[in-house]
Short mmCIF file of C-alpha atoms in Angstrom, two decimals:
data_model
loop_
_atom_site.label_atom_id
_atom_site.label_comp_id
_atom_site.label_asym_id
_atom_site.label_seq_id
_atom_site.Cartn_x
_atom_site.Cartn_y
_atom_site.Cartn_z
CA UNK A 67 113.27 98.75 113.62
CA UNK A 68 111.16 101.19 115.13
CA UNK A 69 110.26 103.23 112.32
CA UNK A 70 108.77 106.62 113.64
CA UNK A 71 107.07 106.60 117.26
CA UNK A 72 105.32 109.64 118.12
CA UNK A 73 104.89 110.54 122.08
CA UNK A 74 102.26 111.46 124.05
CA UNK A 75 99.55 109.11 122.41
CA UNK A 76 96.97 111.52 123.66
CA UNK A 77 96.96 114.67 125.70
CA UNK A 78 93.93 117.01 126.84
CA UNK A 79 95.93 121.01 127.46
CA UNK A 80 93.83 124.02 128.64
CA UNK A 81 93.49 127.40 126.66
CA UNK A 82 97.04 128.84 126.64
CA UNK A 83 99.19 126.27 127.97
CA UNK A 84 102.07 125.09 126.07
CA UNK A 85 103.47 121.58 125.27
CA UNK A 86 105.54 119.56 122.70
CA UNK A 87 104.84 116.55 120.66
CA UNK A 88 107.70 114.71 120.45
CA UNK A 89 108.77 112.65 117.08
CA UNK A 90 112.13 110.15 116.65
CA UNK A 91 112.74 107.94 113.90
CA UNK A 92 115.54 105.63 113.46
CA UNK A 93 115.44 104.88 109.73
CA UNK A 94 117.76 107.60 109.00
CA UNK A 95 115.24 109.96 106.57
CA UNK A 96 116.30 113.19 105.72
CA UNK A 97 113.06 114.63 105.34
CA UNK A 98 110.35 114.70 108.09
CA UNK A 99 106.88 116.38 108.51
CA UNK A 100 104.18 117.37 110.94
CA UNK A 101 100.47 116.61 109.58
CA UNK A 102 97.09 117.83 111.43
CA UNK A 103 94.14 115.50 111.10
CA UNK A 104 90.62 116.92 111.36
CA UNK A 105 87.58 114.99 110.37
CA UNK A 106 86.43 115.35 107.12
CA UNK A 107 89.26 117.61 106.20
CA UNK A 108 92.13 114.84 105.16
CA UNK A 109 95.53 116.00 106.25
CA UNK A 110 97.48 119.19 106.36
CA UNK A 111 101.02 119.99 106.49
CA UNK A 112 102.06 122.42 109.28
CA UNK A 113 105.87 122.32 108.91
CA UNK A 114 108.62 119.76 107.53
CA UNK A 115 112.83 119.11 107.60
CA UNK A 116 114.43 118.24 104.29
CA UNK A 117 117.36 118.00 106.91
CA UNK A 118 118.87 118.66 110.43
CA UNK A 119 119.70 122.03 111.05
CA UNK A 120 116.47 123.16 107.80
CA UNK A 121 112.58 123.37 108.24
CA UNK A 122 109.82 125.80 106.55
CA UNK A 123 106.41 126.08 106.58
CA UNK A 124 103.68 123.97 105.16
CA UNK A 125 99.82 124.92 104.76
CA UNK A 126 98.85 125.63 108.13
CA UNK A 127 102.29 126.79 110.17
CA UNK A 128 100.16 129.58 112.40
CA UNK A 129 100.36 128.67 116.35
CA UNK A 130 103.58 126.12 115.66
CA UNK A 131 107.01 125.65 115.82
CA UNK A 132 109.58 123.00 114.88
CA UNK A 133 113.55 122.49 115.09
CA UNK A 134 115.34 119.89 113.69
CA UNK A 135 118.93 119.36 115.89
CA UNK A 136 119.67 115.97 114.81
CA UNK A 137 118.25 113.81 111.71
CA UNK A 138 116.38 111.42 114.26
CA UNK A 139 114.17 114.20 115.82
CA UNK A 140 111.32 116.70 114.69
CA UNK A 141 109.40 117.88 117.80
CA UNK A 142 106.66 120.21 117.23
CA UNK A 143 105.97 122.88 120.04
CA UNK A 144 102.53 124.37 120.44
CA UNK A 145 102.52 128.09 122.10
CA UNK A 146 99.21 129.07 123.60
CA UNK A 147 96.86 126.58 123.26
CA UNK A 148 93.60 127.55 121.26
CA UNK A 149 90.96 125.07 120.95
CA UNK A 150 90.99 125.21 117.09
CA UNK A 151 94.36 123.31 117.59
CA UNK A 152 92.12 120.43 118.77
CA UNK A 153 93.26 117.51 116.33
CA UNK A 154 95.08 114.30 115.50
CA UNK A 155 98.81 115.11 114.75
CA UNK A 156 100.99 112.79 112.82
CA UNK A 157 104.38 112.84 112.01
CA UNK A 158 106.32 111.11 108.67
CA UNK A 159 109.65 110.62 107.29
CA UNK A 160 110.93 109.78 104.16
CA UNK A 161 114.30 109.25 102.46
CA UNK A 162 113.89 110.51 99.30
CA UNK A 163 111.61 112.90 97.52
CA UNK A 164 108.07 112.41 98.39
CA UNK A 165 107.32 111.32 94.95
CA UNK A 166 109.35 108.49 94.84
CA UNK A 167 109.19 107.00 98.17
CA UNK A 168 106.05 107.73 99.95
CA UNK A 169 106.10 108.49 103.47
CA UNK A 170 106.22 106.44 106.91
CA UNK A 171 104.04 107.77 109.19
CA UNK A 172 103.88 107.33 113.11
CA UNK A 173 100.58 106.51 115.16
CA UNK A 174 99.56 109.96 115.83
CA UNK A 175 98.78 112.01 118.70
CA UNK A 176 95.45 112.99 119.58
CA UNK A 177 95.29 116.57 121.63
CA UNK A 178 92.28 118.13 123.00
CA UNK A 179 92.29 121.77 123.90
CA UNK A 180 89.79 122.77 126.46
CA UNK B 54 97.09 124.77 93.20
CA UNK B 55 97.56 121.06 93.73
CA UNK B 56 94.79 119.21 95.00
CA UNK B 57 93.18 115.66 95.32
CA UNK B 58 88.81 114.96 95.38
CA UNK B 59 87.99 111.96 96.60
CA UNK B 60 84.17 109.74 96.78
CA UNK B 61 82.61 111.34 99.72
CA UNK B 62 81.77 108.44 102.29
CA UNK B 63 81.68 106.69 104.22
CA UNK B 64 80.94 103.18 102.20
CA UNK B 65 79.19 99.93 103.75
CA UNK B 66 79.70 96.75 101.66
CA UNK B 67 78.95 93.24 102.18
CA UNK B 68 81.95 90.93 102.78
CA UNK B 69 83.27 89.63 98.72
CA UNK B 70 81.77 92.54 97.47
CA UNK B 71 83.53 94.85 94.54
CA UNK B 72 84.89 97.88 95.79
CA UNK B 73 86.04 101.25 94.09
CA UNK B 74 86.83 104.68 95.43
CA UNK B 75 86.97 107.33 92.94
CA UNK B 76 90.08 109.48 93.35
CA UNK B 77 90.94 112.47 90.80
CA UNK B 78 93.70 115.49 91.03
CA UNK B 79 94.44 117.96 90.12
CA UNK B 80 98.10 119.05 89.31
CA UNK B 81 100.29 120.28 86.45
CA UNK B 82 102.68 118.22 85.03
CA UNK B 83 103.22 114.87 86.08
CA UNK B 84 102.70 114.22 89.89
CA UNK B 85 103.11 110.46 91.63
CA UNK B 86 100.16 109.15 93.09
CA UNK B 87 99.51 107.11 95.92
CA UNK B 88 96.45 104.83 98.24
CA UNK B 89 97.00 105.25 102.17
CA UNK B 90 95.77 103.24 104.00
CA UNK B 91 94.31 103.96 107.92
CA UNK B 92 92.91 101.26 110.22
CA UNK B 93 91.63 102.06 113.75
CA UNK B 94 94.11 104.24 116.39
CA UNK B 95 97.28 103.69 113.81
CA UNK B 96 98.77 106.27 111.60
CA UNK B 97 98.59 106.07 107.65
CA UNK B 98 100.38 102.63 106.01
CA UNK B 99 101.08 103.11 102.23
CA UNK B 100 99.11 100.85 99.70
CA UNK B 101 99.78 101.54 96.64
CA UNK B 102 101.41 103.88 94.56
CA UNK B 103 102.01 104.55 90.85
CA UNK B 104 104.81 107.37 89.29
CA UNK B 105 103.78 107.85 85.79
CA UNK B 106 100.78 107.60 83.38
CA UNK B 107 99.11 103.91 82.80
CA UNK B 108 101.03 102.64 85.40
CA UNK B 109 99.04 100.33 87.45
CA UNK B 110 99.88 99.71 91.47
CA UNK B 111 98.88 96.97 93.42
CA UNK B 112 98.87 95.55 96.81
CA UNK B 113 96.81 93.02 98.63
CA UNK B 114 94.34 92.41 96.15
CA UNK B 115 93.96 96.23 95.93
CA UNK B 116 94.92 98.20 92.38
CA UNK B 117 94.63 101.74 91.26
CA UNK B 118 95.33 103.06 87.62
CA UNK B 119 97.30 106.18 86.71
CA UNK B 120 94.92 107.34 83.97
CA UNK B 121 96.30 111.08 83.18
CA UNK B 122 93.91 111.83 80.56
CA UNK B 123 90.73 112.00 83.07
CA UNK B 124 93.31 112.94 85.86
CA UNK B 125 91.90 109.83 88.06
CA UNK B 126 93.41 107.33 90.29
CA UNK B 127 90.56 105.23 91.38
CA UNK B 128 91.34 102.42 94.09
CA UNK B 129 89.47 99.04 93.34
CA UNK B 130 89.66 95.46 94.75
CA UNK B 131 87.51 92.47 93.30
CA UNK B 132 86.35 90.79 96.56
CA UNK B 133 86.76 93.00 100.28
CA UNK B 134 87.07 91.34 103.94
CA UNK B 135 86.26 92.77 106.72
CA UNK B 136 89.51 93.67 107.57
CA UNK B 137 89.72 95.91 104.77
CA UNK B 138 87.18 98.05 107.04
CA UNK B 139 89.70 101.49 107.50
CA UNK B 140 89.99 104.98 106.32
CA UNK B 141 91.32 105.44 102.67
CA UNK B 142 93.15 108.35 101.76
CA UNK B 143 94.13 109.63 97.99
CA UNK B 144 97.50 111.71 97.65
CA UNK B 145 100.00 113.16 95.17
CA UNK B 146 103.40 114.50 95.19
CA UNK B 147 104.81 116.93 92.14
CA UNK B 148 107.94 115.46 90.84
CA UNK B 149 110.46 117.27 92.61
CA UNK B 150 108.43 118.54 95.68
CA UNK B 151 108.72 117.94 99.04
CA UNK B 152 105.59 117.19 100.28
CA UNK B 153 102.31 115.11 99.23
CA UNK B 154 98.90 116.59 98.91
CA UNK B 155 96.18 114.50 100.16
CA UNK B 156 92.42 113.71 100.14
CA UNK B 157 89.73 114.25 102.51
CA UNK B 158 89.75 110.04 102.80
CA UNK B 159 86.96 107.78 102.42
CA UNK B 160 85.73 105.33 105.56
CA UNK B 161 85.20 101.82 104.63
CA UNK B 162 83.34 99.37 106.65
CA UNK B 163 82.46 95.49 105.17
CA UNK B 164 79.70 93.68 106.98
CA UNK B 165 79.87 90.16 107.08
#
């Protein structure tokens, strides 16, 4: 059981390219989420899935986009690069209401935008 | 809004040393409250977690409190290694919601 693996580990883009972090797990959640990591600033929620085929916006959506085709996959796609995108991205999954179940998370992604 | 304040850090203890990390929220009605845990390179791994008021949860020698009348959830453990050395994070989740809500986290490192 893989739980939820997160690919590229790290990646350095340049101002105004394009790429997307890629997210699978095999646990069969419903719901799924993308997090940004800065230091000192705890975690933020960009976007999450309650459900293939449903996302919507978190805190901090601006500069991102998700789908959700199938219940194993959340990929988030950054347009245009900015540096302020600089972070460590995670992505969770749960398979019940946050409240009750607490999330799994994957090992992150760490991007660098130069 | 909803919103979690945790103990600025980052905390240095000895090895078998007490630990606690003040958490406290902020949140209307009843919201579940967790301990994440974060050691070097890996994501978040849940600790703890407790869903109603004077619950206590408790994981590998770690506990935390739901104590709703000073809104706190306060992570302690009686004796730390140093593997305990990682980043702690506070969180909550409204019953119902989606989503949890989490704390700036607090870095841990125990000396031997």
């Amino acid at each position: 059981n893989a739980g939820v693996t997160q690919t590229p580990k790290f990646r350095i883009l340049k101002i105004g390219q394009s790429m997307t972090l890629q997210c699978a797990q095999d646990m069969n959640h419903n719901y799924m989420y993308w997090y940004r990591q800065d230091p000192g600033m705890g975690l933020k929620l960009i976007y999450y899935s309650v459900g293939a085929g449903i996302t919507d916006k978190g805190e901090v959506p601006n500069g991102y986009n998700v789908s959700r085709s199938t219940t194993e996959d959340f990929p988030l796609r950054l347009e245009l690069a900015a540096p302020s995108q600089t972070s460590v991205y995670f992505c969770a999954s749960t398979g019940g209401q946050a409240g009750n179940y607490g999330y799994t998370f994957g090992s992150g992604t760490r991007l660098t935008v130069v | 809004g909803d919103s979690v304040t945790q103990m600025e850090g980052p905390v240095t203890l000895s090895e078998e040393a007490f630990l606690t990390i003040n958490c406290t929220y902020t949140a209307t009605g009843y919201p579940s409250l967790f301990w994440y845990v974060q050691y070097p390179g890996e994501g978040l791994q849940l600790l703890l977690k407790a869903t109603k008021a004077d619950d206590k949860g408790s994981n590998k020698g770690f506990e935390a409190t739901y104590r709703k009348e000073t809104t706190s959830f306060h992570l302690e453990k009686g004796s730390v290694q140093v593997s305990d050395s990682a980043v702690y994070f506070c969180a909550l989740s409204k019953t119902g919601a989606n989503n949890l809500f989490f704390g700036t986290g607090t870095r841990l490192t125990v000396i031997p």
